[in-house]
Short mmCIF file of C-alpha atoms in Angstrom, two decimals:
data_model
loop_
_atom_site.label_atom_id
_atom_site.label_comp_id
_atom_site.label_asym_id
_atom_site.label_seq_id
_atom_site.Cartn_x
_atom_site.Cartn_y
_atom_site.Cartn_z
CA MET D 1 133.05 143.92 41.61
CA ILE D 2 131.90 144.19 37.97
CA SER D 3 132.99 147.59 36.65
CA TRP D 4 129.55 148.74 35.41
CA LEU D 5 127.95 147.78 38.73
CA PHE D 6 130.69 149.57 40.67
CA SER D 7 130.14 152.70 38.54
CA LEU D 8 126.40 152.56 39.19
CA LEU D 9 126.68 152.01 42.93
CA THR D 10 129.17 154.87 43.33
CA ASN D 11 127.29 157.32 41.11
CA LYS D 12 126.23 160.30 43.21
CA THR D 13 122.90 160.73 41.38
CA PHE D 14 122.11 157.05 41.92
CA LEU D 15 122.93 157.37 45.62
CA TRP D 16 120.56 160.30 45.95
CA LEU D 17 117.83 158.36 44.11
CA LEU D 18 118.40 155.35 46.35
CA LEU D 19 118.24 157.58 49.43
CA ILE D 20 114.92 159.12 48.34
CA ILE D 21 113.40 155.71 47.55
CA ASN D 22 114.51 154.25 50.87
CA LEU D 23 113.34 157.32 52.79
CA LEU D 24 109.88 157.10 51.22
CA GLY D 25 109.79 153.37 51.95
CA THR D 26 110.82 154.03 55.54
CA ILE D 27 108.02 156.56 56.01
CA TYR D 28 105.50 154.16 54.45
CA GLY D 29 106.74 151.39 56.75
CA TYR D 30 106.28 153.44 59.90
CA VAL D 31 102.78 154.45 58.76
CA TRP D 32 101.99 150.74 58.13
CA TYR D 33 103.00 149.95 61.72
CA MET D 34 100.98 152.80 63.29
CA PRO D 35 97.92 150.69 64.26
CA GLN D 36 100.16 148.20 66.09
CA LEU D 37 102.29 150.93 67.68
CA ARG D 38 99.20 152.51 69.24
CA ASN D 39 98.83 149.34 71.32
CA THR D 40 102.54 148.77 71.98
CA PRO D 41 104.03 149.42 75.45
CA GLU D 42 106.38 152.39 75.32
CA GLN D 43 109.51 150.38 76.23
CA PHE D 44 109.03 148.16 73.17
CA MET D 45 108.27 150.90 70.64
CA ILE D 46 111.72 151.02 69.05
CA PHE D 47 111.78 147.25 68.45
CA VAL D 48 108.40 146.79 66.76
CA PRO D 49 108.72 148.46 63.31
CA ASP D 50 111.50 146.15 62.09
CA SER D 51 111.59 146.74 58.34
CA PRO D 52 111.30 150.56 58.36
CA THR D 53 114.01 150.74 61.03
CA ALA D 54 116.23 148.57 58.83
CA SER D 55 115.72 150.89 55.86
CA LEU D 56 116.28 153.89 58.15
CA PHE D 57 119.69 152.44 59.07
CA PHE D 58 120.46 152.20 55.34
CA CYS D 59 119.30 155.79 54.77
CA LEU D 60 121.88 156.88 57.35
CA VAL D 61 124.54 154.81 55.57
CA LEU D 62 123.69 156.56 52.29
CA VAL D 63 123.80 159.98 53.96
CA ALA D 64 127.26 159.13 55.26
CA PHE D 65 128.40 158.06 51.80
CA LEU D 66 127.14 161.34 50.32
CA LEU D 67 129.13 163.15 53.01
CA ARG D 68 132.19 161.02 52.09
CA LYS D 69 132.09 159.31 55.44
CA ASN D 70 131.58 155.83 56.88
CA TRP D 71 129.34 155.23 59.88
CA PRO D 72 130.24 151.58 60.60
CA LEU D 73 127.67 150.89 63.31
CA PHE D 74 124.83 151.90 60.99
CA GLU D 75 126.50 149.95 58.18
CA VAL D 76 126.46 146.68 60.09
CA LEU D 77 122.95 147.29 61.44
CA ALA D 78 121.75 148.01 57.91
CA LEU D 79 123.42 144.92 56.45
CA ILE D 80 122.09 142.52 59.09
CA THR D 81 118.58 143.92 59.34
CA LEU D 82 118.02 144.60 55.63
CA PHE D 83 118.86 141.01 54.80
CA LYS D 84 116.99 139.54 57.77
CA TYR D 85 113.75 141.46 57.43
CA GLY D 86 113.90 141.48 53.64
CA VAL D 87 113.98 137.68 53.57
CA TRP D 88 111.56 137.44 56.51
CA ALA D 89 108.87 139.52 54.81
CA VAL D 90 109.13 137.54 51.57
CA VAL D 91 108.77 134.25 53.47
CA MET D 92 105.86 135.54 55.60
CA ASN D 93 103.94 136.74 52.56
CA LEU D 94 104.51 133.42 50.80
CA LEU D 95 103.30 131.67 53.97
CA THR D 96 100.22 133.90 54.02
CA LEU D 97 99.53 132.92 50.41
CA TRP D 98 99.92 129.24 51.32
CA VAL D 99 97.71 129.44 54.42
CA SER D 100 94.93 131.61 53.01
CA GLY D 101 95.14 130.72 49.33
CA GLU D 102 95.31 134.38 48.36
CA LEU D 103 97.50 137.43 48.74
CA PRO D 104 96.43 141.06 48.13
CA TRP D 105 98.44 143.16 45.71
CA GLU D 106 100.12 144.88 48.66
CA GLY D 107 101.62 141.51 49.61
CA TYR D 108 103.31 141.17 46.22
CA MET D 109 104.50 144.77 46.47
CA LEU D 110 105.96 144.03 49.91
CA MET D 111 107.74 140.93 48.58
CA ALA D 112 109.34 142.94 45.76
CA SER D 113 110.36 145.85 47.99
CA HIS D 114 111.68 143.65 50.79
CA GLY D 115 113.56 141.45 48.36
CA ALA D 116 115.23 144.62 47.08
CA MET D 117 116.05 145.58 50.69
CA ALA D 118 117.97 142.34 51.19
CA ILE D 119 119.89 142.80 47.94
CA GLN D 120 120.91 146.45 48.40
CA GLY D 121 122.45 145.87 51.80
CA ILE D 122 124.71 143.19 50.34
CA LEU D 123 125.58 145.17 47.20
CA TYR D 124 127.06 148.02 49.26
CA SER D 125 128.81 145.77 51.79
CA SER D 126 132.23 146.04 50.12
CA PHE D 127 132.18 149.78 50.91
CA TYR D 128 131.55 149.27 54.63
CA ARG D 129 134.28 149.75 57.24
CA VAL D 130 132.97 147.44 59.94
CA LYS D 131 135.14 146.17 62.80
CA LEU D 132 134.39 143.15 64.96
CA TRP D 133 132.97 145.25 67.80
CA HIS D 134 130.51 146.86 65.38
CA LEU D 135 129.51 143.37 64.28
CA ALA D 136 129.06 142.28 67.90
CA ALA D 137 126.86 145.32 68.59
CA GLY D 138 124.77 144.59 65.50
CA ALA D 139 124.38 140.96 66.55
CA LEU D 140 123.30 142.01 70.05
CA TRP D 141 120.68 144.41 68.67
CA THR D 142 119.33 141.75 66.30
CA LEU D 143 119.06 138.93 68.83
CA HIS D 144 117.65 141.26 71.49
CA ASN D 145 115.00 142.30 68.96
CA ASP D 146 114.06 138.64 68.52
CA MET D 147 113.60 138.32 72.28
CA ILE D 148 111.30 141.33 72.31
CA ASP D 149 109.31 139.95 69.36
CA TYR D 150 108.87 136.34 70.48
CA VAL D 151 109.33 136.37 74.27
CA TYR D 152 107.34 139.56 74.93
CA MET D 153 105.15 138.87 71.87
CA GLN D 154 105.71 142.16 70.07
CA PHE D 155 106.17 140.56 66.64
CA PRO D 156 104.80 142.16 63.44
CA VAL D 157 101.10 141.37 63.13
CA TYR D 158 100.17 138.94 60.37
CA SER D 159 96.81 137.84 61.76
CA LYS D 160 96.38 134.65 59.70
CA LEU D 161 99.80 133.40 60.78
CA PHE D 162 99.28 133.62 64.55
CA LEU D 163 98.74 129.87 64.86
CA TYR D 164 102.28 129.36 63.52
CA ILE D 165 103.95 131.87 65.82
CA GLN D 166 106.24 129.37 67.53
CA ASN D 167 107.47 128.09 64.18
CA ILE D 168 107.92 131.66 62.95
CA GLY D 169 109.88 132.58 66.07
CA TYR D 170 112.17 129.58 65.57
CA PHE D 171 112.66 130.44 61.90
CA THR D 172 113.34 134.09 62.76
CA PHE D 173 116.03 133.20 65.30
CA TRP D 174 117.97 131.12 62.80
CA LEU D 175 117.45 133.75 60.12
CA SER D 176 119.08 136.22 62.54
CA ILE D 177 122.05 133.88 62.98
CA ALA D 178 122.36 133.50 59.21
CA SER D 179 122.17 137.28 58.74
CA ILE D 180 124.90 137.88 61.33
CA ALA D 181 127.10 135.21 59.71
CA LEU D 182 126.52 136.79 56.31
CA ALA D 183 127.47 140.22 57.70
CA TYR D 184 130.67 138.74 59.14
CA TYR D 185 131.57 137.21 55.78
CA PHE D 186 130.86 140.33 53.72
CA THR D 187 132.55 142.79 56.09
CA GLN D 188 135.50 140.75 57.38
CA LYS D 189 136.33 138.19 54.69
CA THR D 190 135.89 140.03 51.39
CA PRO D 191 138.04 142.81 49.83
CA ARG D 192 137.12 146.41 50.61
CA SER D 193 136.28 148.99 47.95
CA SER D 194 136.38 152.78 48.20
CA LEU D 195 133.22 154.71 47.42
CA HIS D 196 134.49 158.23 47.85
CA PRO D 197 137.04 158.94 45.08
CA ASN D 198 134.34 158.98 42.36
CA PHE D 199 132.58 161.98 43.93
#
């Protein structure tokens, strides 16, 4: 990893700033999902707010780093879901723009923030301590979530895109596979770095 980037990513002040930003984004995300959650059956609640749950996983990873610990299950969940839902939200907002011919400013804000979600999960992946069983658990969570979204129809509501829901479900499934494969590569096939000695 480039030395200046390594120094930035392992800087304790930067980690705290990243934690605060992600925590605020997580809260905003859950608030954004509130109207849909009011009409969501209780057994599906945990699977509906995808993006804020992904950033919540990453908040827990950052807390662990600040405590000089690794929580591998949250690390793999963060990596898979940050990339998946980061890319997913960017694509869905671009699709909304294509279908409707316009996108409110919140859509551009969501594209920027979700693009950053996808990037940050990857940037910290060399510090993760993920084993294959953690990866398997993360894959199971991710694919099960897709079943809830597109078999039980609990997907995030983008009203203008409902007519394309089968195509979106197909795209989302393969995006999940790509995200799991990416997590395998970054946690099993690349050199590990140590975050803690710089604290």
